[in-house]
Short mmCIF file of C-alpha atoms in Angstrom, two decimals:
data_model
loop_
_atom_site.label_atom_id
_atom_site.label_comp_id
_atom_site.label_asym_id
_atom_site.label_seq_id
_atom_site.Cartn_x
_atom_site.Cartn_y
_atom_site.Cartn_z
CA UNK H 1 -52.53 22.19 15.40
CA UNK H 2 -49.18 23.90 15.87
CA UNK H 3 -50.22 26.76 16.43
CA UNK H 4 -52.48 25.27 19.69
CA UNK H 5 -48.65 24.78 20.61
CA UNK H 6 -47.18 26.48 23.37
CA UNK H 7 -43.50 28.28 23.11
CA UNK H 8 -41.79 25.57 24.59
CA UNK H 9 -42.69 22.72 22.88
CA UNK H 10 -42.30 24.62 19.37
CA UNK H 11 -39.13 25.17 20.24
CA UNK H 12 -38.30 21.77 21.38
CA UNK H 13 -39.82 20.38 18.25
CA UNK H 14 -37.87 22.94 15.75
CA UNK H 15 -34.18 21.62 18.11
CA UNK H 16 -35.28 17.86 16.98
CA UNK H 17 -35.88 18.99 13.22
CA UNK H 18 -32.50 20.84 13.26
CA UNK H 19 -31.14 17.63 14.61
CA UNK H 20 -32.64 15.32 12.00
CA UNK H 21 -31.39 17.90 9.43
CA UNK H 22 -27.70 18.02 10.45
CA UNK H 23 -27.62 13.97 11.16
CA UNK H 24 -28.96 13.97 7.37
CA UNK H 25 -26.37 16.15 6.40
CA UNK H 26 -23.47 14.73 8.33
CA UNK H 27 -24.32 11.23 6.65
CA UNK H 28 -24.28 12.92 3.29
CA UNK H 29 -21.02 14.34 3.99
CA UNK H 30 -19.52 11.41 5.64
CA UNK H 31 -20.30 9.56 2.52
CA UNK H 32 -19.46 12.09 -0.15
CA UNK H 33 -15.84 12.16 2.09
CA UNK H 34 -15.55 8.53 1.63
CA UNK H 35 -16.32 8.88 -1.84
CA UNK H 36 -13.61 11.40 -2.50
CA UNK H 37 -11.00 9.28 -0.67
CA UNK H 38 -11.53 6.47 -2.68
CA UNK H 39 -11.66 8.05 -6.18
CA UNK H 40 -8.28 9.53 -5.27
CA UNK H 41 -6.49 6.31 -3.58
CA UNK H 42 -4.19 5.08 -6.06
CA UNK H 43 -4.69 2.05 -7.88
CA UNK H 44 -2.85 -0.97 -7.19
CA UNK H 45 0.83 -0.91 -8.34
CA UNK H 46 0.38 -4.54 -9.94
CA UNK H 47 -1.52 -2.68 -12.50
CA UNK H 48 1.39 -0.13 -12.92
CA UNK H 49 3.81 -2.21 -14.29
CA UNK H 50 3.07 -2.08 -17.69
CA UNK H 51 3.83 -4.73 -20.73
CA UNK H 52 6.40 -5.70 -23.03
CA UNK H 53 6.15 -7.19 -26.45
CA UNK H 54 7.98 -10.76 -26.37
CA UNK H 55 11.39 -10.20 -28.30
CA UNK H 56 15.10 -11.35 -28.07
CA UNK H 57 16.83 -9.49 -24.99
CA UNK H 58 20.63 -9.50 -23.19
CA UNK H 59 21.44 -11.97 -20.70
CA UNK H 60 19.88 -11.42 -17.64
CA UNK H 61 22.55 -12.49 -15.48
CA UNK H 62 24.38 -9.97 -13.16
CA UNK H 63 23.38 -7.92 -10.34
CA UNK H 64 20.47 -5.33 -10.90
CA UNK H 65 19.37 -2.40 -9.39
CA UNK H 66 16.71 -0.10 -8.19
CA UNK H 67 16.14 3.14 -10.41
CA UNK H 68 13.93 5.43 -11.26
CA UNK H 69 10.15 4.95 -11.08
CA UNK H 70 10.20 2.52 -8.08
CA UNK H 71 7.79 3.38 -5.16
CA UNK H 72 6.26 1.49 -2.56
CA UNK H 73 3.95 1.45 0.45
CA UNK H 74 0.96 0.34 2.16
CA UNK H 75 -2.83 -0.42 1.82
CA UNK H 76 -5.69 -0.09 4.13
CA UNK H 77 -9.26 -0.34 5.15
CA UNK H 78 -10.74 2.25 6.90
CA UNK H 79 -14.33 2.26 8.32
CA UNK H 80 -15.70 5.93 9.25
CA UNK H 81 -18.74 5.97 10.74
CA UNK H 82 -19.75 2.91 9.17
CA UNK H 83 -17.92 3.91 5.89
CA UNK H 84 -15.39 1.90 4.11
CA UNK H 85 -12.52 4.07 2.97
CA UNK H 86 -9.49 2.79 1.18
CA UNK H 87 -6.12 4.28 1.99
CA UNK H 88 -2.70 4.17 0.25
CA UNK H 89 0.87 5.43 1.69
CA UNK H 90 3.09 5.66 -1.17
CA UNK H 91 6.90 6.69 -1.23
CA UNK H 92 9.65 6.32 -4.15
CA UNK H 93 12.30 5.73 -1.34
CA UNK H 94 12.80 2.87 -2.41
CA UNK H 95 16.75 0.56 -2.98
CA UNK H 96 16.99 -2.55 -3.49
CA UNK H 97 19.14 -5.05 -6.01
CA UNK H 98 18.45 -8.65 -7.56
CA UNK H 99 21.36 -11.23 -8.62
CA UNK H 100 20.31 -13.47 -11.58
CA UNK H 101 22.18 -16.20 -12.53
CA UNK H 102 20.71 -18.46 -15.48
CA UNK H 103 16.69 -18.29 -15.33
CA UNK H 104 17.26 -18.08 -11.47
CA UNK H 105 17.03 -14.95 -9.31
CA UNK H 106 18.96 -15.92 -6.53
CA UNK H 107 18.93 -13.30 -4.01
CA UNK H 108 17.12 -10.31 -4.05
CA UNK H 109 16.18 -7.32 -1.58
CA UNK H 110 13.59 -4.23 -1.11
CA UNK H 111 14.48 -2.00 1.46
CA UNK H 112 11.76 1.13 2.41
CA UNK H 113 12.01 4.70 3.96
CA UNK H 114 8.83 4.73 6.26
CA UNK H 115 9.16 8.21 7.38
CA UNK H 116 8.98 9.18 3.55
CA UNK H 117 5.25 6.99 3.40
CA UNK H 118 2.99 9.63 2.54
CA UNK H 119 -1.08 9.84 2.05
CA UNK H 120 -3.19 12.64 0.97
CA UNK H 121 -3.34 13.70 4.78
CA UNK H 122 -0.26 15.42 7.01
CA UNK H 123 -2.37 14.47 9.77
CA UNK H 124 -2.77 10.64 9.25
CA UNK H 125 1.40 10.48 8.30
CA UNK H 126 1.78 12.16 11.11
CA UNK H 127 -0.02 9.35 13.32
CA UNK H 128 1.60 7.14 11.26
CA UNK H 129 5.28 8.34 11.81
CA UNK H 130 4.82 8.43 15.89
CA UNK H 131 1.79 6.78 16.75
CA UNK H 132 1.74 3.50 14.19
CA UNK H 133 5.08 3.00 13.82
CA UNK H 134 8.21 4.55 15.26
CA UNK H 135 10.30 5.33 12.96
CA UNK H 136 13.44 6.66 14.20
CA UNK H 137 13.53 3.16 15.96
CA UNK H 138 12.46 1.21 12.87
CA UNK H 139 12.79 3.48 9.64
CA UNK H 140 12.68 0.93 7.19
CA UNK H 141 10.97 -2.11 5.80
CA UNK H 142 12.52 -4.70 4.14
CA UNK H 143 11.68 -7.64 2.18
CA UNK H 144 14.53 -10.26 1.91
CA UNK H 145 13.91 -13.22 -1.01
CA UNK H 146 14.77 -16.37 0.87
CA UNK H 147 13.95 -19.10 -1.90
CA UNK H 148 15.26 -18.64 -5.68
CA UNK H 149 12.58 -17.53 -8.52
CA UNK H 150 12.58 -19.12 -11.71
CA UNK H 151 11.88 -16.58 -14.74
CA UNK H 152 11.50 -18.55 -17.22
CA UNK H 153 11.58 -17.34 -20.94
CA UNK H 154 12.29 -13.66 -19.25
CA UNK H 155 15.80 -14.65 -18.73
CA UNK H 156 16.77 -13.90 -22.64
CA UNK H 157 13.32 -12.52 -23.90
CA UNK H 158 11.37 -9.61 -23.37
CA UNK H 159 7.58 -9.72 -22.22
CA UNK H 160 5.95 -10.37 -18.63
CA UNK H 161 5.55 -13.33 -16.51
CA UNK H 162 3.40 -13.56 -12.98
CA UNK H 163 6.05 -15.36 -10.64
CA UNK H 164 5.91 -16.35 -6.83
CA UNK H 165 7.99 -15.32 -4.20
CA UNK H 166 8.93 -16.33 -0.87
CA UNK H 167 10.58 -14.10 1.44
CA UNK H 168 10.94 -12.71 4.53
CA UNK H 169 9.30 -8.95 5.77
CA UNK H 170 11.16 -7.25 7.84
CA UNK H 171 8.91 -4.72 9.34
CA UNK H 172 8.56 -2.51 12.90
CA UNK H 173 11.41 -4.63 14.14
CA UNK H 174 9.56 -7.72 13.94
CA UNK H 175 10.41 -10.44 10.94
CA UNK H 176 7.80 -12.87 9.29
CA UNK H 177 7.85 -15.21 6.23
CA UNK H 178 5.67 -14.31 3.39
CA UNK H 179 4.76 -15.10 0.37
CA UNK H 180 3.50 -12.61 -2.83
CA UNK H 181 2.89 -13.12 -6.09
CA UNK H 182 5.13 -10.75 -8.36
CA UNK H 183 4.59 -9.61 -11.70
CA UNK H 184 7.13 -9.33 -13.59
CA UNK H 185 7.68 -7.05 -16.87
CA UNK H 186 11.19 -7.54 -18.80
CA UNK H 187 12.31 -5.18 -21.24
CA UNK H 188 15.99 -4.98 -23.04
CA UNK H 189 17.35 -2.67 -20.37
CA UNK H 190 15.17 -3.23 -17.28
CA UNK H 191 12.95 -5.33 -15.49
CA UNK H 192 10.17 -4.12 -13.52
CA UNK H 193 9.01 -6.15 -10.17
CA UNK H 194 5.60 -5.37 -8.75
CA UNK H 195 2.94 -6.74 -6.52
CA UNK H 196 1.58 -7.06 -2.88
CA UNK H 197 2.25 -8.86 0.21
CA UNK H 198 -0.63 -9.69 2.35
CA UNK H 199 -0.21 -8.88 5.92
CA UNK H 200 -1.72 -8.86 9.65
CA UNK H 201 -0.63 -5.70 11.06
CA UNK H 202 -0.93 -7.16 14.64
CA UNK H 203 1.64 -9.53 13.67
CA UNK H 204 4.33 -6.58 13.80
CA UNK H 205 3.34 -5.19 16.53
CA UNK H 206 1.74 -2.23 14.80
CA UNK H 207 -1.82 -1.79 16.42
CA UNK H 208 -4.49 -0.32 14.03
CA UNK H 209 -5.56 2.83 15.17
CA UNK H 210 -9.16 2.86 16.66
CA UNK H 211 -10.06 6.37 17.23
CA UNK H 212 -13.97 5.74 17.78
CA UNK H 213 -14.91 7.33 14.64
CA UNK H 214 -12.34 5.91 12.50
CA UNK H 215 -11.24 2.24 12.82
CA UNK H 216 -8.24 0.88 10.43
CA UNK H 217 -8.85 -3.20 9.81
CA UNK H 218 -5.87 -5.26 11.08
CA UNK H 219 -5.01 -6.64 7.43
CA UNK H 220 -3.84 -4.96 4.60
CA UNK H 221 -1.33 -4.66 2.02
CA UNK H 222 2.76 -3.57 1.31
CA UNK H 223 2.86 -2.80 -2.04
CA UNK H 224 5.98 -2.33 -4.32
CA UNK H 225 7.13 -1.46 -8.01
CA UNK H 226 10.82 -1.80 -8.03
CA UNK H 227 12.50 -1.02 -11.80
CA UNK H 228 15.57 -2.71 -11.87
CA UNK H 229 18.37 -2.07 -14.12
CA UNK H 230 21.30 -3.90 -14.92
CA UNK H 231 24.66 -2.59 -13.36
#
């Protein structure tokens, strides 16, 4: 039968198998890339916090600080050509302090260097950093505690507790109350604060980017691991 074909329409036909080929392979592709980007986003840094036996520790009373080991950032959604792709920012420009007093923290504050926020693409920080979010206008997020936190056991003990927070995000110029739940890991000379705070991007005035073939979902997460240590 093909051969009864004439020139043209062989060559029409052999365009629409090409076609069906590369859409084949372009799905393939567009999936393995998903793939890839999710095996490398980092996990969540809730799970990052690690443990501590339960044991007699100092006082936690006093002001504490960030140190070493502290990082935070953000975590999206991304749907690419009908792919779900996670994505994580992470930075470890991260200061912030706690004042305990008793089992109470009383005031405590997490302050971050946006234009530090990186991902495993120059490209996408670079949206980020002009496009997203200004940030020479707004270069940092902050979260500000605005109610105390009772720790418990944690204020002379080691070991870990799961503790909730109310606050305030500072974020793109634009301030909201939120709540997170914090994990918290106490060891004899530091205490280690981590979780995530749910948010609605729209609500800062930070428009996901919809680029037709890419489309970021309006909620997501700020995450945070901030090791504290006494001053």
């Amino acid at each position: 039968m093909l051969a009864r074909l004439n020139r043209p329409v062989k060559i029409v036909l052999a365009v629409i198998g090409s076609l069906i080929v590369l859409a084949g392979v372009g799905y393939y592709a567009m999936g393995s890339y998903a793939d890839s980007e999710n095996a490398a986003a980092a996990r969540p840094l809730s799970q990052d916090s690690g443990r501590a036996a339960r044991g007699p520790a100092p006082a936690i009373d006093g002001r504490w600080s960030t140190h070493t080991g502290s990082t935070a950032g953000y975590r999206v959604r991304e749907a690419l050509h009908g792919k779900n792709v996670t994505v994580v920012g992470r930075t470890d420009h991260v200061d912030g302090h706690a004042v305990a007093s008793g089992s109470t923290v009383r005031h405590a504050r997490l302050s971050v260097t946006l234009a530090a926020v990186h991902t495993n693409s120059k490209a996408r920080d670079a949206y980020f950093r002009s496009q997203v979010i200004n940030v020479d206008k707004h270069p940092r997020a902050t979260f500000t505690l605005t109610e105390p936190i009772n720790v418990g056991g944690l204020a002379t003990h080691t070991g870990q507790r799961t503790v909730t927070a109310h606050g305030q995000l500072q974020l793109n110029g634009t301030r909201h109350a939120v709540t997170a739940e914090m994990h918290v890991v106490r060891k004899a000379d530091s205490v280690t604060v981590s979780g995530a705070i749910p948010v609605t991007w729209t609500d800062y005035d930070v428009a996901p980017p919809n680029l037709g073939f890419v489309q970021v979902t309006d909620r997501g997460q700020v995450e945070f691991r901030a090791v504290l240590t006494k001053n």
